[in-house]
Coordinates of C-alpha atoms in Angstrom, one line a residue:
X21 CA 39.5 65.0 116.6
X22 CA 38.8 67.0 120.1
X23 CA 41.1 69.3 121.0
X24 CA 42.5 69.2 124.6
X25 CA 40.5 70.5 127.3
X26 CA 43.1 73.3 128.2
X27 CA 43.5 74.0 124.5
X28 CA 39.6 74.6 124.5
X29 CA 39.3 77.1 127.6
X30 CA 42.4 79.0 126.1
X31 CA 40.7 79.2 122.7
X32 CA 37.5 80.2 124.5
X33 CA 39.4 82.9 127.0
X34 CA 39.8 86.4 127.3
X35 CA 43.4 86.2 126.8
X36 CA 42.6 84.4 123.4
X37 CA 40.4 87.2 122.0
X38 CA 43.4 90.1 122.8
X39 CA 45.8 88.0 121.0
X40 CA 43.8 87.6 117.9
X41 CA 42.6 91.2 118.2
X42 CA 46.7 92.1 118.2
X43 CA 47.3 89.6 115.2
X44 CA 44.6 91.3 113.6
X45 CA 46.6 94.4 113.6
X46 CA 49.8 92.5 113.1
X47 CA 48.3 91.2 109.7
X48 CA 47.3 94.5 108.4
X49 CA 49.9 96.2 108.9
X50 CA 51.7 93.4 106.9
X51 CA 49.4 93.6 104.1
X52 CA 49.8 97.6 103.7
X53 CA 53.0 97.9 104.7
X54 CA 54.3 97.5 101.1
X55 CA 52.4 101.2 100.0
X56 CA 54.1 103.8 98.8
X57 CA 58.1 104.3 99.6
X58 CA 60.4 104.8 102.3
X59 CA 60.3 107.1 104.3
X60 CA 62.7 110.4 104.5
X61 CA 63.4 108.9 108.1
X62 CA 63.8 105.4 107.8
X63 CA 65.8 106.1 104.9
X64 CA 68.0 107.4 107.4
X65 CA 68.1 104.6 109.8
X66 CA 68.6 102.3 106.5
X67 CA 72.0 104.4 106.5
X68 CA 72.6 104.2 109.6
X69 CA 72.0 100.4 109.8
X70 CA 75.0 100.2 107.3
X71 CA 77.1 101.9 109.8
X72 CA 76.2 99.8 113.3
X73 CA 77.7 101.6 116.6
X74 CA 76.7 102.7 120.4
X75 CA 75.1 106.0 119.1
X76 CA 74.1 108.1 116.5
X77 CA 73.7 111.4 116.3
X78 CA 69.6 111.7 116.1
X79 CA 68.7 108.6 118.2
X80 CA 70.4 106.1 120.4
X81 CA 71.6 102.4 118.5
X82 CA 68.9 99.8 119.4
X83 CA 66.6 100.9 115.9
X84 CA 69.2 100.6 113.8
X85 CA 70.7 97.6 114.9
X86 CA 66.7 96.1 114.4
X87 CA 66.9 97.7 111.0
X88 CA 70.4 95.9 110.2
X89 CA 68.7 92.8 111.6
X90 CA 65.2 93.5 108.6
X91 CA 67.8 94.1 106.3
X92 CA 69.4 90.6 106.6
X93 CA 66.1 88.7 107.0
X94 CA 64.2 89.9 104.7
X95 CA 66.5 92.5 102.3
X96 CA 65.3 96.0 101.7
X97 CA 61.8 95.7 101.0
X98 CA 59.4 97.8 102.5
X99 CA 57.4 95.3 104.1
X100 CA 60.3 93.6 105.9
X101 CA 61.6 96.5 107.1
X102 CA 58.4 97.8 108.7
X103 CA 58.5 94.7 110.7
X104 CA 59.7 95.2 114.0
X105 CA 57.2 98.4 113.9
X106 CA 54.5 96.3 113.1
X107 CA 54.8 93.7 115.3
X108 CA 55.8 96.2 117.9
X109 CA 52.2 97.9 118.0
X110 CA 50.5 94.3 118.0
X111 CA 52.1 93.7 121.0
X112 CA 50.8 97.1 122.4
X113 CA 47.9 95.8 121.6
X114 CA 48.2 92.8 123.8
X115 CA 50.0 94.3 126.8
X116 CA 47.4 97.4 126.8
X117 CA 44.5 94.4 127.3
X118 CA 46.7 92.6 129.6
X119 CA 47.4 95.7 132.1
X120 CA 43.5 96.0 132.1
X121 CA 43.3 92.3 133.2
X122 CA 45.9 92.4 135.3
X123 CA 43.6 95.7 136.8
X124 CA 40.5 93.4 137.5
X125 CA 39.1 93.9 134.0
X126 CA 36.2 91.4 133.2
X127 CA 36.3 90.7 129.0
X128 CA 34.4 93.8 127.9
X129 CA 37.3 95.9 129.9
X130 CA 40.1 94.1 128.8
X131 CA 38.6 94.8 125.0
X132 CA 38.2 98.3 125.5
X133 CA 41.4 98.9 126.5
X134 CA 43.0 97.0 123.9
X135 CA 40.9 98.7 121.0
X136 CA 41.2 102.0 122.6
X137 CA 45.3 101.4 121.4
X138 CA 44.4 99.6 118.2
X139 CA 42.1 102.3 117.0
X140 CA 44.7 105.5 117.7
X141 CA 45.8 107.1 115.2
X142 CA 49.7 107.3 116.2
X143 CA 49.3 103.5 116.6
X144 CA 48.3 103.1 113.2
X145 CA 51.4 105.1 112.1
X146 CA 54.1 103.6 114.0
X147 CA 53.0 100.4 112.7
X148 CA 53.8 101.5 109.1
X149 CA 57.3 103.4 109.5
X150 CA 60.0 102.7 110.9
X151 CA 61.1 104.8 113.7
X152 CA 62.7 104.8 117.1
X153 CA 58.8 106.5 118.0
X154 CA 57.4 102.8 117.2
X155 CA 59.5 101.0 119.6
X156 CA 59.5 103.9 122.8
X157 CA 55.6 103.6 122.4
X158 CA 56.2 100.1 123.1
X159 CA 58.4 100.3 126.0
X160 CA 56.3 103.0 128.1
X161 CA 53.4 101.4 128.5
X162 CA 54.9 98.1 128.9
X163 CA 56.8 99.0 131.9
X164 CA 53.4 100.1 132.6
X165 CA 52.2 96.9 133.0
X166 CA 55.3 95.8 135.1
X167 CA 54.1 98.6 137.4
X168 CA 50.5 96.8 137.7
X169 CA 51.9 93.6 138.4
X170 CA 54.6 95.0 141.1
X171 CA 51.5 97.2 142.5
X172 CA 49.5 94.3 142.8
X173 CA 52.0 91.4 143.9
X174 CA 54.1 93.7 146.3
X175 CA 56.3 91.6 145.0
X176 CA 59.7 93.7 144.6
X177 CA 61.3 91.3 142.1
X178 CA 59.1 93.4 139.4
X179 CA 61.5 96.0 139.7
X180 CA 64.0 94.2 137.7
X181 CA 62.0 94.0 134.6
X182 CA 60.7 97.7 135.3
X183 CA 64.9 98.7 135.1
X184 CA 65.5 96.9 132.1
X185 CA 63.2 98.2 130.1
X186 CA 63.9 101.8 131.2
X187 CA 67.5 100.9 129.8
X188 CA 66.2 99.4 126.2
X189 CA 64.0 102.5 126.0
X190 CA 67.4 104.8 127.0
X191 CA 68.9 102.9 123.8
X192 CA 65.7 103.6 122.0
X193 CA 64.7 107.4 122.8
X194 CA 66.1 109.8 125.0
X195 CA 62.3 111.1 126.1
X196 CA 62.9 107.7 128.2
X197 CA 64.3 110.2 130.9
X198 CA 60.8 111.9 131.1
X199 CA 59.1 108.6 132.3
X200 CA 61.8 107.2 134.2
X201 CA 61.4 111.0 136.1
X202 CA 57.6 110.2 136.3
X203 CA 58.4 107.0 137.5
X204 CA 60.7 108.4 140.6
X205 CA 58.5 111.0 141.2
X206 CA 55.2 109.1 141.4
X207 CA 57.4 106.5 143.9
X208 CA 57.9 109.2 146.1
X209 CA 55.1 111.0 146.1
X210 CA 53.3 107.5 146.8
X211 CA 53.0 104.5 149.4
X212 CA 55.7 103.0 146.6
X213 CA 58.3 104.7 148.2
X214 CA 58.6 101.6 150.2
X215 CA 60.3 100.0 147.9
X216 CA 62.9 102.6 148.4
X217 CA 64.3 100.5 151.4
X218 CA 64.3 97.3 149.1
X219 CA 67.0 96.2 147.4
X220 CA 65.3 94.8 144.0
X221 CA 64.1 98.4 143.4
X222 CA 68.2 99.7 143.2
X223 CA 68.9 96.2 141.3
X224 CA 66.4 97.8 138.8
X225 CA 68.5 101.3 139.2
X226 CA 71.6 99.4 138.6
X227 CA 70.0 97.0 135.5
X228 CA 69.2 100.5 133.3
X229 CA 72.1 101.8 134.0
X230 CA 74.3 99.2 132.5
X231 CA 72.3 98.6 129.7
X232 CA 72.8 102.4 128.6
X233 CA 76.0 102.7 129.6
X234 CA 77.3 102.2 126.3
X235 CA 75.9 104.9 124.6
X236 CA 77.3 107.1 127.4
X237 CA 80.3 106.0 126.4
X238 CA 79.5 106.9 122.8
X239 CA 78.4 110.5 123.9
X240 CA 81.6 111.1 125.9
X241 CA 83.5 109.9 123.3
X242 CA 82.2 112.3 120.6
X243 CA 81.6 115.5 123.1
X244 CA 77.6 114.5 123.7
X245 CA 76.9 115.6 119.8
X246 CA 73.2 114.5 121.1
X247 CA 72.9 117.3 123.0
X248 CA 73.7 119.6 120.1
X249 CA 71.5 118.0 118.0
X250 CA 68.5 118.3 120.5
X251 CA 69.1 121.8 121.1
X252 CA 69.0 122.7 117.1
X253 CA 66.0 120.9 116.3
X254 CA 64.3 122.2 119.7
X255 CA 64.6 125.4 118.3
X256 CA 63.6 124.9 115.2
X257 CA 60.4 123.3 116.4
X258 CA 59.5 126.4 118.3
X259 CA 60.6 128.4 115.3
X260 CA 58.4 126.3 113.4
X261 CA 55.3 126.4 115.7
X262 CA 55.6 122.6 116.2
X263 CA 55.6 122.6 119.8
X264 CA 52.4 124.9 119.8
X265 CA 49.3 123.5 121.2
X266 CA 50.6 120.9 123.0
X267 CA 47.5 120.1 125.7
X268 CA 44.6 120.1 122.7
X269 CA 46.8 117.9 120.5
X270 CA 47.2 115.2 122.8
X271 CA 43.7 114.8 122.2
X272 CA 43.5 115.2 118.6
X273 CA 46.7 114.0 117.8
X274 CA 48.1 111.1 120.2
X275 CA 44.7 109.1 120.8
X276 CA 41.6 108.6 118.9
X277 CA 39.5 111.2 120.2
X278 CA 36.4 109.2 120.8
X279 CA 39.0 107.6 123.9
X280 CA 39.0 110.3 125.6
X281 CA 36.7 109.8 128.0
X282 CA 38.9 106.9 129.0
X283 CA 41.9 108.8 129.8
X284 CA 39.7 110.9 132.6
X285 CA 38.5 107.9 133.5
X286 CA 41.6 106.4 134.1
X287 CA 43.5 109.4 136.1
X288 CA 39.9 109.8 137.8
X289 CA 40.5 105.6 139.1
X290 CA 44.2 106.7 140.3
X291 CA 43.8 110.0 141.9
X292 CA 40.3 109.7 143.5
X293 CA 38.4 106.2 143.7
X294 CA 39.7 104.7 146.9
X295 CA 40.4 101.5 145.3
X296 CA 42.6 103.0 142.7
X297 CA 44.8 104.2 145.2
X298 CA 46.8 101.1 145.3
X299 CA 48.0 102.3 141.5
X300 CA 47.9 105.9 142.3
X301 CA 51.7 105.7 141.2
X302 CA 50.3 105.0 137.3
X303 CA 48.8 108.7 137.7
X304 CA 52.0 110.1 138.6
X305 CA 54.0 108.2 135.7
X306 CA 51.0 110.5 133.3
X307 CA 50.8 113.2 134.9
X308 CA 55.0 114.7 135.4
X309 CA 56.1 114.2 131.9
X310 CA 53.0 116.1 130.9
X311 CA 53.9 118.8 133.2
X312 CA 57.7 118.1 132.5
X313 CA 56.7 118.1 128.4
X314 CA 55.0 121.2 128.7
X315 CA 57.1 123.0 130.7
X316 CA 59.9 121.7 128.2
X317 CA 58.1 123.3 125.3
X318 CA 57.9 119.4 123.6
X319 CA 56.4 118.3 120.8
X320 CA 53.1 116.8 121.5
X321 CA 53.7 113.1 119.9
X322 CA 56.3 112.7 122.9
X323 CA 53.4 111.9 125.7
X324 CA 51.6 109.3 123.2
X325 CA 53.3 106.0 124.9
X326 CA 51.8 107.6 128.5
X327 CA 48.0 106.6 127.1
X328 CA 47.7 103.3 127.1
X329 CA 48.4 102.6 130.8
X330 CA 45.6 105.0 131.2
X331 CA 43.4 103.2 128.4
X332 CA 43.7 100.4 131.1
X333 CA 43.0 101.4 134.0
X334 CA 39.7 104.1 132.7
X335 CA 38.4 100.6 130.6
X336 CA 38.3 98.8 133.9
X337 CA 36.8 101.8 135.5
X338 CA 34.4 102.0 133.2
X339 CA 33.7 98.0 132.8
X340 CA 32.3 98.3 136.7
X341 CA 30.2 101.6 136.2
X342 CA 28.3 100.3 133.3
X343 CA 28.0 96.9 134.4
X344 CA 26.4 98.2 137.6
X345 CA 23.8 99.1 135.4
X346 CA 20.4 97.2 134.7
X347 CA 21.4 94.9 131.7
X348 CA 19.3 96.1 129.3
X349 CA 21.0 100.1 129.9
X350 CA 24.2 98.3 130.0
X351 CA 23.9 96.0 126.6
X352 CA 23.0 99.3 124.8
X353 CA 25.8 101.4 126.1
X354 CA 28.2 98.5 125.0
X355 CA 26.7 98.2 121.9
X356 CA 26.9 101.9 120.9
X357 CA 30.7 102.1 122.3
X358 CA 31.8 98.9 119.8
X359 CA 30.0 100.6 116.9
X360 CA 32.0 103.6 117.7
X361 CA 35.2 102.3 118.1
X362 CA 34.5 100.5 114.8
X363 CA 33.5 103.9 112.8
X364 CA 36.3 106.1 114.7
X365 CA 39.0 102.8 113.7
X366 CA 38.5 102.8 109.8
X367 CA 38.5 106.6 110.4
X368 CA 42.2 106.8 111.9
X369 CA 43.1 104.0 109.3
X370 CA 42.1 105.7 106.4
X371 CA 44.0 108.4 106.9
X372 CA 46.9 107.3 108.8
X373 CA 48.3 103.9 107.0
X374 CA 49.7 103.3 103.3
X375 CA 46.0 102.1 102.3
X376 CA 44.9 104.8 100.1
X377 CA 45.8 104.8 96.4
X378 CA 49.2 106.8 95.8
X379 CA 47.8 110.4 94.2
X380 CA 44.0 109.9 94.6
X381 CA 42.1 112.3 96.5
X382 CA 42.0 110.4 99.4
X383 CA 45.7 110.2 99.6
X384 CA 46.2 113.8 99.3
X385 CA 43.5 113.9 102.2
X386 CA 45.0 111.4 104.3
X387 CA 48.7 113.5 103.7
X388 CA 47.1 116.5 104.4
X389 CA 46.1 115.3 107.8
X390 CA 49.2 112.8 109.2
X391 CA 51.7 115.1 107.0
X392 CA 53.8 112.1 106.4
X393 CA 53.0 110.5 103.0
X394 CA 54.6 112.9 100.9
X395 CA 58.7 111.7 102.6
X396 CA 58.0 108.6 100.7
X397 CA 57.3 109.4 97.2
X398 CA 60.2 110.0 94.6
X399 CA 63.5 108.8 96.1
X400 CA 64.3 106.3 93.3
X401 CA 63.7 109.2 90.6
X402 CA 66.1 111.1 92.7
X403 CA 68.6 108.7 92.2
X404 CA 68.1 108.1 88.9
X405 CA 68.4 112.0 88.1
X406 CA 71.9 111.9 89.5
X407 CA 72.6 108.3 87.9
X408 CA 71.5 110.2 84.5
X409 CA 73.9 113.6 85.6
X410 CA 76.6 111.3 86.3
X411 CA 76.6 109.5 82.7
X412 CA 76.4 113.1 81.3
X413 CA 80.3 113.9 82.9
X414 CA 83.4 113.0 81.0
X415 CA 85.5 110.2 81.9
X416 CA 88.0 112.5 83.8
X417 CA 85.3 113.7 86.0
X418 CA 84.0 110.2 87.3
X419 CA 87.3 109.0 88.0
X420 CA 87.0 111.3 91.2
X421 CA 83.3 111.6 91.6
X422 CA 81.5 112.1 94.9
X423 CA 78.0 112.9 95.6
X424 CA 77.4 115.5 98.0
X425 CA 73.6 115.4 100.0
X426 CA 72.0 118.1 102.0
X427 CA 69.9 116.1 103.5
X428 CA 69.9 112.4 105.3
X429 CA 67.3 111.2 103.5
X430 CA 69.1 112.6 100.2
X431 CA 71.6 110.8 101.5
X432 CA 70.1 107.6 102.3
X433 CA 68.2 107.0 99.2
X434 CA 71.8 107.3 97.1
X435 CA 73.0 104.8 99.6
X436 CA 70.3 102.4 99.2
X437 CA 69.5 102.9 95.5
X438 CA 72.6 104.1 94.5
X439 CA 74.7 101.0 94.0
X440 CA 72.4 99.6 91.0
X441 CA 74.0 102.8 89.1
X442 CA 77.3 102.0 89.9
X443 CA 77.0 105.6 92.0
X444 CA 79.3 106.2 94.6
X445 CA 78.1 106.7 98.6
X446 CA 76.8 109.6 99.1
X447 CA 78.9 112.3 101.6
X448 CA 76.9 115.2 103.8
X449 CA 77.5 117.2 106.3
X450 CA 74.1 116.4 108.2
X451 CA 73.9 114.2 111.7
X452 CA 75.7 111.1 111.8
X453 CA 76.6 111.4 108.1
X454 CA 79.4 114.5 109.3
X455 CA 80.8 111.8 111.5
X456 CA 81.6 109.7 108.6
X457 CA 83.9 112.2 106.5
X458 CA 84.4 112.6 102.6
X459 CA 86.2 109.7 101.9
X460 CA 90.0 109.2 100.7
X461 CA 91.0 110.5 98.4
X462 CA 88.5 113.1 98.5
X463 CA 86.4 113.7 95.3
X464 CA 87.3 116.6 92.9
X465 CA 84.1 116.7 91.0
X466 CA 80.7 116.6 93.0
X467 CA 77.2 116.5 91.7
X468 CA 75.4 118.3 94.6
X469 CA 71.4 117.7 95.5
X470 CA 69.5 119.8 98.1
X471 CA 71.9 122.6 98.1
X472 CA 71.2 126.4 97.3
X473 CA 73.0 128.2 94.5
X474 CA 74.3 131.0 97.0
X475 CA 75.7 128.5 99.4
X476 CA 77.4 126.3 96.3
X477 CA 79.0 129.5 94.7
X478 CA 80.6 130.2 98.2
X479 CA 82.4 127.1 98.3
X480 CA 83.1 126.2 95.1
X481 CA 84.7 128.1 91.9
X482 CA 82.3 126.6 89.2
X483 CA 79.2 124.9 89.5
X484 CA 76.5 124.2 86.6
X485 CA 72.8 123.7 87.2
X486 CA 72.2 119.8 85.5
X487 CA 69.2 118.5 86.4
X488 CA 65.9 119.1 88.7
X489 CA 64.4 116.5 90.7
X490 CA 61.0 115.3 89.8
X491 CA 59.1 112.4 90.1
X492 CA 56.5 110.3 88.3
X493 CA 53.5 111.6 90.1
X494 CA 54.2 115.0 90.5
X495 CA 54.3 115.0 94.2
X496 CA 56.0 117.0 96.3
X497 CA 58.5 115.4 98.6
X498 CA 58.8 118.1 101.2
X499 CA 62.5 117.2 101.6
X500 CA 62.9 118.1 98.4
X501 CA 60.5 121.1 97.7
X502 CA 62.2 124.0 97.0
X503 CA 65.9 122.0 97.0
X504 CA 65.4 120.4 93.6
X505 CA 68.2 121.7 91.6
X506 CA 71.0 119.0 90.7
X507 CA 74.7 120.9 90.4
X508 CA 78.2 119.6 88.9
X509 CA 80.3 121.6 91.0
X510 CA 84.3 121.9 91.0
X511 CA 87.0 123.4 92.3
X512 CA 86.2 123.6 95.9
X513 CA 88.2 126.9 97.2
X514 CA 89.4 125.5 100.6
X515 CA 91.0 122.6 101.8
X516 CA 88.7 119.4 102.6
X517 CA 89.4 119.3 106.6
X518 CA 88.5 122.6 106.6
X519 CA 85.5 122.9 104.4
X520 CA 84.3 119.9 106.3
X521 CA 85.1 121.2 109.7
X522 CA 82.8 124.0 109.0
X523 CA 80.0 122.1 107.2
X524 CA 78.5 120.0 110.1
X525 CA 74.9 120.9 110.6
X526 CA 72.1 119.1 112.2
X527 CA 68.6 118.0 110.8

């Protein structure tokens, strides 16, 4: 039986190739996404997802009410609750070839740009862990593409879509701001600014700031925590030397470096090719949260959603240079870029998704360089260590038995694993979890995890090293590391509202 006509020229289309290029990545992600454990962080938003509101401490509410969505579809298995993440960076995929259409792109542009995204390296990350990083990567450069089609229509209307997404990605990440600050910036420091006298642009205004409002709300409400928390683990990073090197690592870290010549190519088709002037405004939307990032002393993953926008508009760039080319020069150069991409892909794959065999060489290599595997191994031995503490105590001890966490992801993994023991919910004193209290009545014997001896001894009369944390593989859960010492403690020496006025920390 023929198919349709139209079915035919779809199937034989540009557009058709992205799409199965972005189910491609879609379907691997799937297939890997079952590797290994959850993660120290999405344990966290697995809490959190338990507890739906406006706001949490660390992030805004829209990934943990996708998380509470996972969670009823498809129960807490890895796979399912990768989901959202995976299918979010699929459809990077798509709107990353799209924008570079929707540039003038011919088929080996639109490619380019689309595997330039596919093959990164935070890409291939965020499509395996859960995180509010997978969905803002999303949202940047698909307002992006919004700003192609606005530039290219004139039509206004665009500014609409361009607003509501700046609100989603307010309820997804506050390093929203930065872009929206590029955005304003680059419309006044363009011929955009005449949408300023439109009124679609201010319905755009107007769109984000309803959507976010809530989570104002939130923040007023509990005295803009947020900023508290942003502050302490701004500091820390600098401490740390995290926000060191930020202009070389958005080369090594945020893209595939074998894409860089795409980047220049792109801010080089905004900022100096006459007919890249129209889209001179996409420069602007790179080029202020860079200088905004820097200036801020940020960490350098923050600028990753500000490539792909870039990726499109360097691919069609480059499309026209080497087409302009005699054929044969041009077929080569092609040639050699697709082999490339190819080795550079399996590259940033090997080392960046759950593929490799949990404590082979290569995994240990591939933690080594994304520094991420290690926060999913050993959570369930955790919890069975505490289970095992636990059956250890006297009856008189569990009837008022809490758990008390240092950590969120301490924290989460009793909460998620917990209830198979019979444990109770874990209590701490970290981010959102400090919101939540110690229960009524309030436990009189705790079994502590994550907590030095010095700090336990301060605030409670006896407490008995029980246990140490250890896992099947011998791997060491940085979370963990160096926190591993399981304590019954009793007797706490000050009143709960007091001891748990003074025990809110951020992490």
């Amino acid at each position: 039986m023929a198919l349709p006509p139209r079915i035919r020229q779809w199937i034989n289309s540009d557009v058709c190739i992205i799409v199965l290029l972005a189910s491609a990545r879609f379907l691997l992600h799937t297939l890997a996404n079952s590797q290994y454990g959850f993660h120290r962080d999405e344990l966290l938003t697995l809490d959190n997802a338990g507890h739906l509101g406006w706001g949490y401490v660390v992030y805004p509410p829209l990934t943990p009410l996708l998380a509470r969505i996972e969670l009823e579809l498809f129960g807490p298995s890895l796979r399912g609750f990768r989901f959202f993440a995976a299918l979010s960076q699929a459809l990077l995929v798509l709107i990353t070839g799209l924008a570079a259409r929707e540039l003038g792109a011919k088929r080996q542009g639109q490619l380019a740009a689309a595997c330039a995204v596919a093959i990164s390296g935070y890409s291939l990350f965020s499509g395996g862990f859960l995180s509010y990083s997978s969905f803002d990567y999303l949202w940047w450069p698909l307002i992006g593409y919004f700003v192609i089609r606005l530039l290219k229509s004139d039509d206004a209307r665009w500014w609409v879509a361009i607003g509501v997404t700046i609100g989603v990605g307010m309820m997804t990440k506050y390093t929203m701001g930065f872009f929206a600050l590029g955005i304003a910036g680059g419309v006044l420091l363009t011929p955009a600014r005449r949408f300023l006298k439109g009124l679609w642009l201010w319905l755009g205004v107007v769109a984000s700031v309803l959507i976010s409002l809530p989570n104002f709300f939130w923040q007023l409400h509990h005295d803009f925590i947020s900023l508290d928390f942003l502050r302490s683990i701004h500091a820390r990073d600098i401490q740390w030397g995290w926000t060191d090197h930020f202009v070389p690592n958005q080369f090594l870290n945020n893209i595939n470096f074998v894409t860089i010549p795409l980047v220049f190519f792109g801010l080089w088709f905004v900022f100096a090719v006459p007919e890249g002037k129209r889209y001179r405004l996409l420069g602007w939307m790179y080029v202020i949260p860079f200088v905004a990032f820097f200036l801020a002393r940020g960490r350098d993953y923050y600028l990753a959603p500000a490539y792909p926008m870039l990726f499109a508009a360097g691919a069609f760039w480059g499309e026209q240079k080497v087409l302009s080319l005699p054929p044969q020069r041009a077929s080569i150069l092609l040639r050699r870029m697709w082999i490339t991409f190819a080795i550079a892909g399996l590259c940033a794959a090997s080392v960046t998704m759950p593929i490799a065999p949990i404590n082979s060489r290569w995994w240990h290599f591939a933690n080594h360089v994304n520094g991420n595997f290690h926060y999913e191994v050993g959570w369930p031995d955790l919890v069975a260590t505490l289970a095992n503490v636990r059956d250890s105590l006297p009856a008189r001890d569990r009837a008022r038995l809490g758990i008390l966490a240092a950590d969120d992801g301490q924290a989460g993994a009793v909460n998620l694993y917990g209830p198979a023991y019979g444990l109770p919910s874990a209590i701490s004193g970290m981010n959102s979890n400090w919101l939540r209290g110690y229960g009524q009545p309030p436990p009189e014997t705790l079994i502590t995890v994550g907590f030095k001896p010095e700090m336990l001894v301060q605030n409670f009369e006896t407490c008995e090293l029980s246990a140490r944390i250890t896992n099947r593989y011998g791997i060491d859960n940085r979370s963990i590391d160096g926190y591993d010492e399981v304590f019954i403690c009793r007797g706490l020496r000050w009143p709960w509202p007091e001891f748990w006025r003074r025990f809110r920390y951020f992490g």
